Short mmCIF file of C-alpha atoms and ligand atoms in Angstrom, two decimals:
data_model
loop_
_atom_site.label_atom_id
_atom_site.label_comp_id
_atom_site.label_asym_id
_atom_site.label_seq_id
_atom_site.Cartn_x
_atom_site.Cartn_y
_atom_site.Cartn_z
CA MET D 1 60.30 16.55 37.32
CA ASP D 2 56.88 16.17 38.58
CA PRO D 3 55.40 19.59 39.76
CA ARG D 4 52.10 17.99 41.14
CA PRO D 5 51.41 18.70 44.89
CA ILE D 6 51.30 16.32 47.82
CA GLY D 7 47.89 16.13 49.46
CA MET D 8 47.44 15.64 53.25
CA PHE D 9 44.41 15.62 55.40
CA ASP D 10 43.24 15.48 58.99
CA SER D 11 40.00 16.21 60.87
CA GLY D 12 41.70 19.43 61.91
CA VAL D 13 45.16 20.76 62.83
CA GLY D 14 46.41 17.32 64.17
CA GLY D 15 47.98 16.46 60.67
CA LEU D 16 50.06 19.54 60.98
CA THR D 17 52.47 17.60 62.88
CA VAL D 18 53.04 15.26 59.94
CA LEU D 19 53.13 18.21 57.55
CA HIS D 20 55.72 19.84 59.50
CA GLU D 21 58.19 16.85 59.12
CA CYS D 22 57.18 16.69 55.57
CA LEU D 23 58.24 20.41 55.04
CA VAL D 24 61.50 19.65 56.68
CA THR D 25 62.22 16.49 54.63
CA LEU D 26 60.88 17.81 51.39
CA PRO D 27 61.36 21.56 51.39
CA HIS D 28 61.19 21.54 47.48
CA GLU D 29 57.75 20.04 47.21
CA ASP D 30 54.37 21.55 46.92
CA PHE D 31 51.73 20.63 49.63
CA VAL D 32 47.93 21.00 49.83
CA TYR D 33 46.86 20.42 53.58
CA PHE D 34 42.92 19.80 54.10
CA GLY D 35 41.50 20.28 57.69
CA ASP D 36 37.93 18.96 57.96
CA SER D 37 37.47 21.49 60.71
CA SER D 38 33.43 22.37 60.20
CA PRO D 39 31.82 21.92 63.58
CA ASP D 40 29.33 19.27 61.64
CA ARG D 41 32.34 17.18 61.02
CA PHE D 42 34.99 17.80 63.48
CA PRO D 43 36.03 15.81 65.72
CA TYR D 44 36.05 12.38 63.97
CA GLY D 45 36.87 10.46 67.14
CA PRO D 46 33.28 10.04 68.51
CA LYS D 47 31.95 9.28 65.20
CA PRO D 48 31.01 5.76 63.70
CA ALA D 49 33.47 4.32 61.46
CA ALA D 50 31.09 4.27 58.49
CA THR D 51 30.70 8.22 58.93
CA ILE D 52 34.58 8.81 59.06
CA ARG D 53 35.02 6.56 55.98
CA ARG D 54 32.52 8.73 54.16
CA PHE D 55 34.32 11.85 55.16
CA ALA D 56 37.71 10.43 54.16
CA HIS D 57 36.27 9.30 50.80
CA GLU D 58 34.98 12.86 50.04
CA ILE D 59 38.28 14.50 51.03
CA ALA D 60 40.26 12.08 48.95
CA THR D 61 38.09 12.68 46.00
CA HIS D 62 38.55 16.45 46.57
CA LEU D 63 42.42 16.09 46.73
CA ALA D 64 42.54 13.69 43.66
CA ALA D 65 40.71 16.52 41.76
CA LEU D 66 43.39 18.76 42.58
CA ASP D 67 45.94 16.44 40.79
CA THR D 68 47.80 15.43 43.87
CA LYS D 69 50.68 13.09 43.15
CA LEU D 70 50.37 11.27 46.57
CA VAL D 71 48.12 11.66 49.59
CA VAL D 72 48.98 11.36 53.38
CA VAL D 73 46.19 10.53 55.47
CA ALA D 74 47.53 12.30 58.58
CA CYS D 75 44.79 11.32 60.87
CA ASN D 76 44.80 7.95 62.89
CA ALA D 77 40.88 7.95 63.10
CA ALA D 78 40.57 8.19 59.32
CA THR D 79 43.54 5.66 58.72
CA SER D 80 41.81 3.15 60.92
CA ALA D 81 38.48 3.55 59.41
CA ALA D 82 39.28 4.12 55.88
CA LEU D 83 42.76 3.67 54.53
CA PRO D 84 42.28 0.00 53.02
CA GLU D 85 39.18 1.27 51.14
CA LEU D 86 40.84 4.40 49.95
CA GLN D 87 43.83 2.55 48.66
CA ARG D 88 41.55 0.17 46.87
CA GLU D 89 39.43 2.84 45.37
CA PHE D 90 41.96 5.62 44.24
CA GLY D 91 44.76 5.61 41.70
CA VAL D 92 47.00 7.95 43.68
CA PRO D 93 49.25 6.37 46.23
CA LEU D 94 47.88 6.83 49.80
CA ILE D 95 49.94 6.71 52.93
CA GLY D 96 48.62 6.64 56.41
CA VAL D 97 49.57 6.41 59.93
CA ILE D 98 49.28 3.50 62.59
CA THR D 99 51.75 0.89 60.96
CA PRO D 100 54.97 3.16 61.34
CA GLU D 101 54.03 3.75 65.17
CA ALA D 102 53.39 0.12 65.74
CA ARG D 103 56.66 -0.84 64.23
CA ALA D 104 58.65 1.86 66.25
CA ALA D 105 56.88 0.74 69.47
CA VAL D 106 57.72 -2.87 69.04
CA GLN D 107 61.44 -1.89 68.45
CA ALA D 108 61.33 0.40 71.41
CA THR D 109 59.76 -1.57 74.26
CA ARG D 110 61.94 -3.29 76.67
CA ASN D 111 59.41 -4.73 78.96
CA ARG D 112 56.98 -5.69 76.00
CA ARG D 113 54.15 -3.55 77.64
CA VAL D 114 53.06 -0.91 75.08
CA GLY D 115 50.37 1.76 75.88
CA VAL D 116 48.10 3.40 73.12
CA MET D 117 46.52 6.67 73.71
CA ALA D 118 43.94 7.44 70.81
CA THR D 119 40.50 8.53 69.88
CA GLN D 120 37.45 6.38 70.63
CA ALA D 121 37.36 5.39 66.79
CA THR D 122 40.82 4.46 66.55
CA VAL D 123 40.67 2.49 70.03
CA ALA D 124 37.49 0.60 68.77
CA SER D 125 39.11 -0.26 65.40
CA GLY D 126 41.69 -2.39 67.27
CA ARG D 127 44.16 -1.55 64.51
CA TYR D 128 47.01 -0.80 66.88
CA PRO D 129 47.05 -4.02 68.82
CA ALA D 130 46.63 -5.86 65.59
CA ALA D 131 49.52 -3.95 64.10
CA VAL D 132 51.57 -4.55 67.07
CA HIS D 133 50.88 -8.20 67.38
CA VAL D 134 51.71 -8.93 63.69
CA LEU D 135 55.23 -7.93 64.66
CA ASP D 136 55.15 -9.48 68.15
CA ALA D 137 52.36 -11.39 69.50
CA GLY D 138 53.86 -11.54 73.05
CA ILE D 139 53.48 -7.78 73.42
CA GLU D 140 50.95 -6.48 75.98
CA VAL D 141 48.94 -3.64 74.55
CA THR D 142 46.82 -1.32 76.71
CA GLN D 143 44.63 1.21 74.97
CA VAL D 144 43.05 4.33 76.35
CA ALA D 145 40.41 6.27 74.52
CA CYS D 146 41.09 10.06 75.30
CA PRO D 147 37.78 11.80 73.85
CA ASP D 148 38.61 15.02 75.71
CA LEU D 149 42.04 15.79 74.23
CA VAL D 150 41.45 16.50 70.55
CA PRO D 151 38.88 19.34 71.13
CA LEU D 152 40.86 21.00 73.56
CA ILE D 153 43.95 20.85 71.50
CA GLN D 154 41.97 22.02 68.46
CA SER D 155 40.90 24.94 70.33
CA GLY D 156 44.54 26.11 70.42
CA ASP D 157 44.85 25.93 74.36
CA THR D 158 47.65 23.59 74.89
CA HIS D 159 48.34 24.69 78.30
CA GLY D 160 45.17 24.78 80.00
CA HIS D 161 44.10 23.39 83.43
CA GLU D 162 41.31 21.24 81.87
CA LEU D 163 43.61 19.72 79.26
CA HIS D 164 46.41 18.96 81.96
CA GLU D 165 44.03 17.18 84.23
CA ALA D 166 42.47 15.18 81.28
CA ALA D 167 45.82 13.96 80.18
CA LYS D 168 46.84 12.84 83.54
CA THR D 169 43.59 11.01 83.96
CA TYR D 170 44.14 9.13 80.50
CA ALA D 171 47.72 8.37 81.30
CA ALA D 172 47.03 6.72 84.78
CA PRO D 173 45.80 3.36 83.48
CA LEU D 174 48.83 3.03 81.06
CA LYS D 175 51.14 3.85 84.07
CA LEU D 176 49.34 1.18 86.18
CA ALA D 177 49.83 -1.25 83.30
CA GLY D 178 53.67 -0.55 83.50
CA ALA D 179 53.88 0.45 79.88
CA ASP D 180 57.45 1.67 79.24
CA THR D 181 56.31 2.68 75.58
CA VAL D 182 53.24 4.73 74.77
CA ILE D 183 52.10 5.30 71.28
CA LEU D 184 50.48 8.66 70.65
CA GLY D 185 47.90 7.36 68.49
CA CYS D 186 46.33 10.51 67.14
CA THR D 187 48.20 13.29 65.07
CA HIS D 188 46.73 15.89 67.49
CA TYR D 189 48.68 14.63 70.63
CA PRO D 190 52.37 15.55 69.49
CA LEU D 191 51.27 19.14 70.07
CA ILE D 192 51.22 18.41 73.77
CA ARG D 193 54.12 16.10 73.72
CA GLN D 194 56.13 17.94 76.39
CA MET D 195 52.94 17.80 78.81
CA LEU D 196 52.56 14.12 78.04
CA GLN D 197 56.34 13.48 78.55
CA ARG D 198 56.40 15.11 82.05
CA ILE D 199 53.28 13.04 83.04
CA PHE D 200 54.78 9.70 81.95
CA GLY D 201 58.38 10.51 83.23
CA ARG D 202 61.62 10.16 81.33
CA ASP D 203 61.63 6.31 81.37
CA VAL D 204 58.64 6.03 79.18
CA THR D 205 59.13 6.30 75.31
CA LEU D 206 56.64 8.16 73.51
CA ILE D 207 56.10 7.21 69.86
CA THR D 208 54.89 9.36 66.86
CA SER D 209 54.89 8.77 63.50
CA ALA D 210 55.51 12.30 61.76
CA GLU D 211 59.22 11.66 60.97
CA GLU D 212 58.49 7.99 59.79
CA ILE D 213 55.66 9.21 57.66
CA ALA D 214 57.99 11.99 56.07
CA ARG D 215 60.44 9.32 55.26
CA GLU D 216 57.95 7.10 53.79
CA VAL D 217 56.72 9.94 51.61
CA ALA D 218 60.18 10.80 50.51
CA GLU D 219 60.95 7.26 49.63
CA THR D 220 57.54 6.81 47.61
CA ILE D 221 58.32 9.92 45.52
CA ALA D 222 61.89 8.95 44.83
CA ARG D 223 60.95 5.35 43.82
CA ARG D 224 58.35 6.53 41.58
CA GLY D 225 60.24 9.24 40.10
CA VAL D 226 57.78 11.86 40.88
CA GLY D 227 60.01 14.36 42.85
CA ASN D 228 59.99 17.96 42.05
CA ASP D 229 62.95 20.14 41.04
CA PRO D 230 65.39 19.89 44.43
CA ALA D 231 66.48 23.52 43.78
CA ARG D 232 63.15 24.98 44.12
CA GLU D 233 61.32 26.27 47.25
CA GLY D 234 58.04 24.56 47.91
CA ASP D 235 54.87 26.07 48.19
CA TYR D 236 51.88 25.22 50.60
CA ARG D 237 48.21 25.62 50.51
CA PHE D 238 45.65 25.26 53.27
CA LEU D 239 41.97 24.19 53.00
CA CYS D 240 39.35 23.60 55.51
CA THR D 241 35.63 22.91 55.97
CA GLY D 242 35.39 25.29 59.12
CA ASP D 243 36.21 28.85 59.92
CA PRO D 244 39.30 29.72 57.86
CA ALA D 245 40.31 32.47 60.29
CA ALA D 246 40.22 30.27 63.28
CA PHE D 247 42.12 27.50 61.39
CA ARG D 248 44.86 30.18 60.17
CA ASP D 249 45.24 31.24 63.57
CA VAL D 250 45.71 27.83 65.35
CA ALA D 251 47.69 26.22 62.49
CA GLY D 252 50.04 29.23 62.14
CA ARG D 253 50.71 29.20 65.72
CA PHE D 254 51.50 25.25 65.83
CA LEU D 255 53.45 25.27 62.69
CA GLN D 256 55.17 28.54 63.31
CA LEU D 257 54.57 29.45 59.74
CA PRO D 258 52.99 32.73 58.38
CA LEU D 259 49.84 31.25 56.78
CA THR D 260 48.76 33.97 54.26
CA ALA D 261 45.39 32.40 52.94
CA VAL D 262 43.28 29.63 54.25
CA GLU D 263 40.42 28.44 51.75
CA ARG D 264 37.24 27.41 52.85
CA VAL D 265 35.74 24.22 50.99
CA ASP D 266 32.03 24.00 51.36
CA ALA D 267 31.09 20.50 53.20
CA ASP D 268 28.12 20.27 51.12
CA ALA D 269 29.85 20.67 47.96
CA LEU D 270 32.25 18.04 49.05
CA ARG D 271 29.55 15.59 49.71
CA VAL D 272 27.73 16.25 46.10
CA ALA D 273 31.15 15.82 44.35
CA ALA D 274 32.26 12.54 46.08
N1 DGL I 301 44.23 13.87 64.39
C1 DGL I 301 42.89 12.89 64.25
C2 DGL I 301 43.56 11.48 64.66
O1 DGL I 301 44.73 11.49 64.50
C3 DGL I 301 41.94 13.37 65.24
C4 DGL I 301 40.65 12.69 65.17
C5 DGL I 301 39.39 13.47 65.84
O2 DGL I 301 39.11 14.55 64.89
O3 DGL I 301 38.85 13.03 66.70
O4 DGL I 301 42.90 10.78 64.90
#
């Protein structure tokens, strides 16, 4: 039995889509979720890769100090900017996004045209086309950076006119390219999955990673023999660098989970400790 918690982080509430699947798959494990929601730091998408890498390094240091047995990088921007460096640096196993969605998209596409909706940082990294082409070099990948989506979703308003218009605008080039499969390359986007499915229509397969990540986490824990007692009920803890009340409100709504306390972590202290 290994009682240590599993760590997970994102720039905000997007990673909760991954946490949700992990809670379903591993209800007996404890989780520490870190949302880097301070206005000085969120969103990651428009920031240079080096800045995102620094933030990811600071958070991974914090989560490692909390004696986590595994850390999930539940953020595509942080995965694309920092995952290999984090894996080289930290002893704790780190699992990221991107590869699972690329694999699922390659399996799902019938016309070999895959679309990617993601933040600017993830699009600029080129990680999705690279991951798809490792598996099938003949697939045409069209990427669209969607800078307006994350701040609107993070604000908790998932049904506003502005968000709907922005989503339609970003979807247009992918429809034009004839993509039959679209990767939602940002963990915030599954929170508006219904809206996006309506915009693309029934014939387009939307790919998200949360279920695959949860499976990977479960397998890693089982193979390493670091699972907790399967008979117990797991606990969860939420940390954020921004306003804890705002985080609790939006996160509780998205997760449909009563969040008691959200602890604030001082971003300056994070920087000093890393
Ligand atoms: N959920 C993050 C991702 O998956 C959002 C990045 C951002 O803060 O812009 O990329």
